[in-house]
């Protein structure tokens, strides 16, 4: 498939990534748009890990009010500079994550926030549930259930509410790739009347 300026523009519009990165991804994917998107996600993840030790110096708060004022999701999304924090696209990412918090009710931002005691309690419950499973498979079943449980509770590992093909972590990694700065959810809250 020929790589035209139209296909590069289409990929750029879909991802917000620079023209050169879009062109390189399309070339690597042989012109296949879906493969190029996957390649860009891998690049975003690699770029995010390189920026992980940088210092956050700015950010933005965002809140999403849902169900006629019955549910509120709020976050603080940090970045390195106020130049990025004032960018409307960055603010939209913050708003979208706040919407996700309101809808999906995560309890933790990352796995590192989950207490060992909570993991031990969950493991104990899953071990009891897996008691009827063969001994050699039991540990695998328990770990699988624990992983699934944590994916439900951890914000960064949840499928993004507006696009189930990516996680919230991948949404943030795409933002890191787009803005060239470290981006991190610093704080989150979910409040509800009931």
Coordinates of N, CA and C in Angstrom, one line a residue:
X1 N 0.8 -1.2 0.0 CA 0.0 0.0 0.0 C 0.9 1.2 0.0
X2 N 0.6 2.2 -0.9 CA 1.4 3.4 -1.0 C 1.1 4.3 0.2
X3 N 2.1 4.9 0.7 CA 2.0 5.9 1.8 C 1.9 7.3 1.2
X4 N 0.7 7.9 1.3 CA 0.5 9.2 0.8 C 0.4 10.2 1.9
X5 N 0.4 11.4 1.5 CA 0.2 12.5 2.5 C -1.1 12.4 3.2
X6 N -2.1 11.9 2.5 CA -3.5 11.7 3.0 C -3.5 10.7 4.1
X7 N -2.8 9.5 3.9 CA -2.7 8.5 4.9 C -1.9 9.0 6.2
X8 N -0.9 9.7 5.9 CA -0.1 10.3 7.0 C -1.0 11.2 7.8
X9 N -1.7 12.1 7.1 CA -2.6 13.1 7.8 C -3.7 12.3 8.6
X10 N -4.3 11.3 8.0 CA -5.3 10.5 8.7 C -4.8 9.9 10.0
X11 N -3.6 9.3 9.9 CA -2.9 8.8 11.1 C -2.6 9.8 12.1
X12 N -2.2 11.0 11.7 CA -1.9 12.1 12.6 C -3.2 12.6 13.3
X13 N -4.2 12.7 12.5 CA -5.5 13.2 13.1 C -6.0 12.1 14.1
X14 N -5.8 10.9 13.8 CA -6.3 9.8 14.7 C -5.5 9.8 16.0
X15 N -4.2 10.1 15.9 CA -3.3 9.9 17.1 C -2.8 11.1 17.7
X16 N -2.7 12.2 16.9 CA -2.1 13.4 17.4 C -0.6 13.4 17.5
X17 N 0.0 12.4 16.9 CA 1.5 12.2 17.0 C 2.1 13.0 15.8
X18 N 3.3 13.4 15.9 CA 4.0 14.2 14.9 C 4.0 13.5 13.5
X19 N 4.0 14.3 12.5 CA 4.0 13.9 11.1 C 5.1 12.9 10.8
X20 N 6.3 13.2 11.3 CA 7.5 12.3 11.0 C 7.3 10.9 11.7
X21 N 6.8 10.9 12.9 CA 6.6 9.6 13.6 C 5.5 8.8 12.9
X22 N 4.4 9.5 12.4 CA 3.4 8.9 11.7 C 3.9 8.3 10.4
X23 N 4.7 9.0 9.7 CA 5.3 8.5 8.4 C 6.2 7.3 8.7
X24 N 7.0 7.4 9.7 CA 7.9 6.2 10.0 C 7.1 5.0 10.4
X25 N 6.0 5.2 11.2 CA 5.2 4.1 11.6 C 4.5 3.5 10.4
X26 N 4.0 4.3 9.5 CA 3.3 3.8 8.3 C 4.3 3.0 7.4
X27 N 5.5 3.5 7.3 CA 6.6 2.8 6.5 C 6.9 1.5 7.1
X28 N 7.0 1.4 8.5 CA 7.3 0.2 9.1 C 6.2 -0.8 9.0
X29 N 4.9 -0.3 9.0 CA 3.8 -1.1 8.9 C 3.4 -1.5 7.5
X30 N 4.1 -1.0 6.5 CA 3.8 -1.3 5.1 C 2.6 -0.6 4.7
X31 N 2.2 0.6 5.3 CA 1.0 1.3 4.9 C -0.2 0.9 5.6
X32 N -0.2 -0.1 6.5 CA -1.3 -0.6 7.2 C -1.6 0.3 8.4
X33 N -2.8 1.0 8.4 CA -3.1 2.0 9.4 C -3.2 1.3 10.8
X34 N -3.8 0.2 10.9 CA -4.0 -0.5 12.2 C -2.6 -0.9 12.8
X35 N -1.7 -1.4 12.0 CA -0.4 -1.8 12.4 C 0.4 -0.6 12.8
X36 N 0.2 0.5 12.1 CA 0.9 1.8 12.4 C 0.5 2.3 13.8
X37 N -0.8 2.2 14.1 CA -1.3 2.6 15.4 C -0.6 1.8 16.5
X38 N -0.5 0.5 16.3 CA 0.1 -0.4 17.3 C 1.6 0.0 17.5
X39 N 2.3 0.3 16.4 CA 3.7 0.7 16.4 C 3.8 2.0 17.2
X40 N 2.9 2.9 17.0 CA 3.0 4.2 17.7 C 2.7 4.0 19.2
X41 N 1.8 3.0 19.5 CA 1.6 2.7 21.0 C 2.8 2.2 21.6
X42 N 3.6 1.3 20.9 CA 4.8 0.7 21.4 C 5.8 1.8 21.6
X43 N 5.9 2.7 20.7 CA 6.9 3.9 20.8 C 6.5 4.7 22.0
X44 N 5.2 5.0 22.2 CA 4.7 5.8 23.3 C 5.1 5.1 24.6
X45 N 4.9 3.8 24.7 CA 5.3 3.1 26.0 C 6.8 3.3 26.3
X46 N 7.6 3.1 25.2 CA 9.0 3.2 25.4 C 9.4 4.6 25.8
X47 N 8.8 5.6 25.2 CA 9.0 7.0 25.5 C 8.6 7.4 26.9
X48 N 7.5 6.8 27.4 CA 7.0 7.0 28.7 C 8.0 6.5 29.8
X49 N 8.6 5.4 29.5 CA 9.5 4.8 30.5 C 10.8 5.6 30.5
X50 N 11.2 6.2 29.4 CA 12.4 7.1 29.4 C 12.2 8.4 30.2
X51 N 10.9 8.9 30.3 CA 10.6 10.1 31.0 C 10.2 9.9 32.4
X52 N 10.2 8.7 32.9 CA 9.6 8.4 34.2 C 10.3 9.0 35.4
X53 N 11.6 9.3 35.2 CA 12.4 9.9 36.3 C 12.3 11.5 36.3
X54 N 11.6 12.1 35.4 CA 11.6 13.5 35.4 C 10.7 14.0 36.5
X55 N 10.8 15.3 36.8 CA 10.1 16.0 37.9 C 8.8 16.7 37.3
X56 N 7.7 16.5 38.0 CA 6.5 17.2 37.7 C 6.5 18.6 38.3
X57 N 6.3 19.6 37.5 CA 6.3 21.0 38.0 C 5.0 21.7 37.7
X58 N 4.1 21.1 37.0 CA 2.8 21.8 36.7 C 1.8 20.7 36.6
X59 N 0.6 21.2 36.2 CA -0.5 20.2 36.0 C -1.8 20.9 36.0
X60 N -2.9 20.1 36.0 CA -4.2 20.7 35.9 C -5.2 19.8 36.7
X61 N -6.2 20.4 37.3 CA -7.3 19.6 37.9 C -8.4 19.5 36.9
X62 N -9.1 18.4 37.0 CA -10.3 18.2 36.2 C -11.4 17.5 37.0
X63 N -12.6 17.8 36.7 CA -13.7 17.1 37.4 C -14.8 16.8 36.3
X64 N -15.4 15.7 36.5 CA -16.6 15.3 35.7 C -17.7 15.0 36.6
X65 N -18.8 15.7 36.3 CA -20.1 15.6 37.1 C -21.0 14.8 36.3
X66 N -21.6 13.7 36.9 CA -22.4 12.8 36.1 C -23.7 12.5 36.9
X67 N -24.7 12.0 36.1 CA -26.0 11.6 36.7 C -26.7 12.7 37.5
X68 N -26.8 13.8 36.9 CA -27.5 14.9 37.5 C -26.9 15.4 38.8
X69 N -25.6 15.3 38.9 CA -25.0 15.8 40.1 C -24.8 14.7 41.2
X70 N -25.1 13.4 40.8 CA -25.1 12.3 41.8 C -23.7 11.7 41.9
X71 N -22.8 11.9 40.9 CA -21.5 11.3 40.9 C -20.5 12.3 40.4
X72 N -19.3 12.4 41.0 CA -18.3 13.3 40.6 C -16.9 12.5 40.6
X73 N -16.2 12.6 39.4 CA -14.9 12.1 39.3 C -14.0 13.3 39.2
X74 N -12.9 13.3 40.0 CA -11.9 14.4 40.0 C -10.5 13.9 40.0
X75 N -9.6 14.5 39.2 CA -8.2 14.1 39.2 C -7.3 15.3 39.2
X76 N -6.1 15.1 39.6 CA -5.0 16.1 39.4 C -4.0 15.3 38.4
X77 N -3.9 15.9 37.2 CA -3.0 15.4 36.2 C -1.8 16.2 36.1
X78 N -0.6 15.7 36.5 CA 0.6 16.4 36.5 C 1.4 16.3 35.2
X79 N 2.2 17.4 34.9 CA 3.1 17.4 33.8 C 4.3 18.2 34.2
X80 N 5.3 18.4 33.3 CA 6.5 19.1 33.7 C 6.4 20.6 33.6
X81 N 5.7 21.1 32.6 CA 5.7 22.6 32.4 C 4.3 23.1 32.3
X82 N 4.1 24.4 32.6 CA 2.8 25.0 32.5 C 2.4 25.2 31.0
X83 N 3.4 25.2 30.2 CA 3.1 25.3 28.7 C 2.2 24.1 28.3
X84 N 2.5 22.9 28.8 CA 1.7 21.8 28.4 C 0.4 21.8 29.2
X85 N 0.5 22.2 30.5 CA -0.8 22.2 31.3 C -1.8 23.1 30.8
X86 N -1.5 24.1 30.1 CA -2.4 25.1 29.5 C -2.9 24.6 28.1
X87 N -2.4 23.6 27.6 CA -2.8 23.1 26.3 C -4.2 22.4 26.4
X88 N -5.1 22.8 25.5 CA -6.5 22.3 25.6 C -6.5 20.8 25.4
X89 N -5.6 20.2 24.6 CA -5.6 18.8 24.4 C -5.2 18.0 25.7
X90 N -4.2 18.6 26.5 CA -3.8 18.1 27.8 C -5.0 18.1 28.7
X91 N -5.7 19.3 28.7 CA -6.8 19.4 29.6 C -7.9 18.5 29.3
X92 N -8.1 18.1 28.0 CA -9.1 17.2 27.6 C -8.7 15.8 28.1
X93 N -7.5 15.4 28.1 CA -7.0 14.1 28.6 C -7.4 14.1 30.1
X94 N -7.1 15.2 30.8 CA -7.5 15.2 32.2 C -9.0 15.0 32.5
X95 N -9.8 15.7 31.7 CA -11.2 15.6 31.8 C -11.7 14.2 31.5
X96 N -11.1 13.6 30.4 CA -11.5 12.3 30.0 C -11.2 11.3 31.1
X97 N -10.1 11.4 31.8 CA -9.7 10.5 32.9 C -10.6 10.8 34.1
X98 N -11.0 12.0 34.3 CA -12.0 12.3 35.4 C -13.3 11.6 35.1
X99 N -13.7 11.6 33.8 CA -14.9 11.0 33.4 C -14.8 9.4 33.7
X100 N -13.6 8.9 33.3 CA -13.4 7.5 33.6 C -13.5 7.2 35.1
X101 N -12.9 8.0 35.9 CA -13.0 7.8 37.3 C -14.4 7.7 37.8
X102 N -15.2 8.7 37.3 CA -16.7 8.7 37.7 C -17.4 7.4 37.3
X103 N -17.1 6.9 36.1 CA -17.8 5.8 35.5 C -17.3 4.5 36.0
X104 N -16.0 4.3 36.2 CA -15.4 3.0 36.5 C -15.0 2.7 37.9
X105 N -15.1 3.7 38.8 CA -14.8 3.6 40.2 C -13.5 2.9 40.6
X106 N -12.4 3.3 40.0 CA -11.1 2.7 40.4 C -10.8 3.1 41.9
X107 N -10.2 2.2 42.6 CA -9.8 2.4 44.0 C -8.4 2.9 44.2
X108 N -7.5 2.6 43.2 CA -6.1 2.9 43.3 C -5.7 3.5 42.0
X109 N -4.7 4.3 42.0 CA -4.1 4.9 40.7 C -3.2 3.8 40.1
X110 N -2.3 3.2 40.8 CA -1.4 2.2 40.3 C -1.3 1.0 41.2
X111 N -0.8 -0.1 40.7 CA -0.6 -1.3 41.6 C 0.2 -1.0 42.8
X112 N 1.2 -0.1 42.7 CA 2.0 0.2 43.8 C 1.3 0.8 45.0
X113 N 0.1 1.3 44.8 CA -0.7 1.8 45.9 C -1.5 0.8 46.6
X114 N -1.6 -0.4 46.0 CA -2.4 -1.5 46.7 C -1.6 -2.0 47.8
X115 N -2.2 -2.1 49.0 CA -1.5 -2.6 50.2 C -1.3 -4.1 50.1
X116 N -0.2 -4.5 50.7 CA 0.0 -6.0 50.8 C -1.1 -6.7 51.5
X117 N -1.6 -6.1 52.5 CA -2.7 -6.7 53.3 C -3.9 -6.9 52.4
X118 N -4.2 -6.0 51.5 CA -5.4 -6.1 50.6 C -5.1 -7.2 49.6
X119 N -3.9 -7.3 49.1 CA -3.5 -8.4 48.2 C -3.6 -9.8 48.9
X120 N -3.2 -9.8 50.1 CA -3.2 -11.1 50.9 C -4.7 -11.5 51.1
X121 N -5.5 -10.6 51.5 CA -7.0 -10.9 51.7 C -7.6 -11.4 50.4
X122 N -7.3 -10.7 49.3 CA -7.9 -11.2 48.0 C -7.3 -12.5 47.6
X123 N -6.0 -12.8 47.8 CA -5.4 -14.1 47.5 C -6.1 -15.2 48.3
X124 N -6.4 -14.9 49.6 CA -7.0 -15.9 50.5 C -8.4 -16.2 50.0
X125 N -9.1 -15.2 49.5 CA -10.5 -15.5 49.0 C -10.4 -16.3 47.7
X126 N -9.5 -16.0 46.8 CA -9.3 -16.7 45.6 C -8.8 -18.1 45.8
X127 N -8.0 -18.3 46.8 CA -7.5 -19.6 47.1 C -8.6 -20.5 47.5
X128 N -9.5 -20.0 48.3 CA -10.7 -20.7 48.7 C -11.6 -21.0 47.5
X129 N -11.8 -20.1 46.6 CA -12.6 -20.3 45.4 C -12.0 -21.4 44.5
X130 N -10.6 -21.5 44.5 CA -10.0 -22.4 43.6 C -9.7 -23.7 44.3
X131 N -10.3 -24.0 45.5 CA -10.0 -25.2 46.2 C -10.3 -26.5 45.4
X132 N -11.3 -26.4 44.5 CA -11.7 -27.6 43.8 C -10.9 -27.8 42.5
X133 N -10.0 -26.9 42.2 CA -9.1 -27.0 41.0 C -8.0 -27.9 41.4
X134 N -7.5 -28.6 40.4 CA -6.3 -29.5 40.6 C -5.2 -28.8 41.2
X135 N -4.4 -29.5 42.1 CA -3.3 -28.8 42.8 C -2.3 -28.1 41.9
X136 N -1.9 -28.8 40.8 CA -0.9 -28.2 39.9 C -1.4 -26.9 39.2
X137 N -2.7 -26.7 39.1 CA -3.2 -25.6 38.4 C -3.7 -24.5 39.4
X138 N -3.8 -24.8 40.6 CA -4.4 -23.9 41.6 C -3.7 -22.6 41.7
X139 N -2.3 -22.6 41.8 CA -1.6 -21.3 41.9 C -1.8 -20.4 40.7
X140 N -1.8 -21.1 39.5 CA -2.1 -20.3 38.3 C -3.4 -19.6 38.3
X141 N -4.4 -20.4 38.7 CA -5.8 -19.9 38.8 C -5.9 -18.7 39.8
X142 N -5.3 -18.9 40.9 CA -5.3 -17.8 41.9 C -4.7 -16.6 41.4
X143 N -3.5 -16.7 40.8 CA -2.8 -15.5 40.3 C -3.6 -14.9 39.1
X144 N -4.2 -15.7 38.3 CA -5.1 -15.1 37.2 C -6.3 -14.3 37.8
X145 N -6.9 -14.9 38.8 CA -8.0 -14.2 39.5 C -7.5 -12.9 40.1
X146 N -6.3 -12.9 40.8 CA -5.8 -11.8 41.4 C -5.5 -10.7 40.4
X147 N -4.9 -11.1 39.3 CA -4.6 -10.1 38.2 C -5.9 -9.4 37.7
X148 N -6.9 -10.2 37.5 CA -8.2 -9.7 37.0 C -8.8 -8.8 38.0
X149 N -8.7 -9.1 39.3 CA -9.2 -8.3 40.4 C -8.5 -6.9 40.4
X150 N -7.2 -7.0 40.3 CA -6.4 -5.7 40.3 C -6.7 -4.9 39.1
X151 N -6.9 -5.5 37.9 CA -7.2 -4.7 36.7 C -8.5 -3.9 36.9
X152 N -9.5 -4.5 37.7 CA -10.7 -3.9 37.9 C -10.6 -2.7 38.9
X153 N -9.6 -2.8 39.8 CA -9.5 -1.8 40.8 C -8.5 -0.7 40.6
X154 N -7.5 -0.9 39.7 CA -6.4 0.0 39.4 C -6.7 0.9 38.2
X155 N -6.7 2.2 38.4 CA -7.0 3.1 37.3 C -6.2 2.9 36.0
X156 N -4.9 2.8 36.2 CA -4.0 2.8 35.0 C -4.2 1.5 34.2
X157 N -4.7 0.4 34.8 CA -4.8 -0.9 34.2 C -6.2 -1.1 33.6
X158 N -7.2 -0.2 33.9 CA -8.5 -0.4 33.4 C -8.6 0.0 31.9
X159 N -9.5 -0.7 31.2 CA -9.7 -0.3 29.8 C -10.4 1.1 29.8
X160 N -9.9 2.0 29.0 CA -10.4 3.4 29.0 C -11.9 3.4 28.6
X161 N -12.7 4.1 29.3 CA -14.1 4.1 29.2 C -14.6 4.6 27.8
X162 N -13.8 5.5 27.2 CA -14.2 6.0 25.9 C -13.6 5.2 24.7
X163 N -12.7 4.3 25.0 CA -12.1 3.5 23.9 C -11.5 2.2 24.6
X164 N -12.3 1.2 24.6 CA -11.9 0.0 25.3 C -10.7 -0.8 24.8
X165 N -10.2 -0.3 23.6 CA -9.1 -0.9 23.0 C -7.8 -0.5 23.7
X166 N -7.8 0.5 24.5 CA -6.6 1.0 25.2 C -6.9 1.1 26.7
X167 N -5.9 1.0 27.5 CA -6.0 1.3 28.9 C -5.8 2.7 29.2
X168 N -6.1 3.1 30.4 CA -5.8 4.5 30.9 C -4.3 4.8 30.8
X169 N -3.5 3.8 31.1 CA -2.0 3.9 31.0 C -1.6 4.2 29.6
X170 N -2.2 3.6 28.6 CA -1.9 3.8 27.2 C -2.3 5.2 26.8
X171 N -3.5 5.7 27.3 CA -3.9 7.0 27.0 C -2.9 8.0 27.5
X172 N -2.4 7.8 28.7 CA -1.4 8.7 29.2 C -0.1 8.6 28.4
X173 N 0.3 7.4 28.1 CA 1.5 7.2 27.3 C 1.4 7.9 25.9
X174 N 0.2 7.9 25.3 CA 0.0 8.7 24.1 C 0.2 10.2 24.3
X175 N -0.3 10.6 25.5 CA -0.1 12.0 25.8 C 1.3 12.4 26.0
X176 N 2.1 11.5 26.6 CA 3.5 11.7 26.8 C 4.2 11.8 25.5
X177 N 3.8 10.9 24.5 CA 4.4 10.9 23.2 C 4.0 12.2 22.5
X178 N 2.8 12.7 22.6 CA 2.3 13.9 21.9 C 3.0 15.1 22.5
X179 N 3.1 15.2 23.8 CA 3.6 16.5 24.4 C 5.1 16.4 24.7
X180 N 5.7 15.3 24.7 CA 7.1 15.1 25.0 C 7.5 15.4 26.5
X181 N 6.5 15.2 27.4 CA 6.8 15.5 28.8 C 6.2 14.3 29.6
X182 N 6.7 14.2 30.8 CA 6.2 13.2 31.7 C 4.8 13.6 32.1
X183 N 3.9 12.7 32.1 CA 2.5 13.0 32.5 C 2.1 11.9 33.5
X184 N 1.4 12.3 34.6 CA 1.1 11.3 35.7 C -0.1 11.8 36.4
X185 N -1.0 10.8 36.7 CA -2.1 11.1 37.6 C -1.6 11.2 39.0
X186 N -1.7 12.3 39.6 CA -1.1 12.6 40.9 C -2.1 12.2 42.0
X187 N -3.4 12.5 41.7 CA -4.4 12.2 42.7 C -5.8 12.0 42.0
X188 N -6.6 11.2 42.6 CA -7.9 11.0 42.1 C -8.9 10.8 43.2
X189 N -10.1 11.2 43.0 CA -11.2 11.1 43.9 C -12.5 10.8 43.2
X190 N -13.3 10.0 43.8 CA -14.7 9.7 43.2 C -15.7 9.9 44.4
X191 N -16.6 10.8 44.2 CA -17.6 11.1 45.2 C -19.0 10.7 44.6
X192 N -19.9 10.2 45.5 CA -21.2 9.9 45.0 C -22.2 10.1 46.2
X193 N -23.4 10.5 45.8 CA -24.4 10.7 46.8 C -24.8 9.4 47.5
X194 N -24.8 8.3 46.7 CA -25.2 7.0 47.3 C -24.0 6.1 47.4

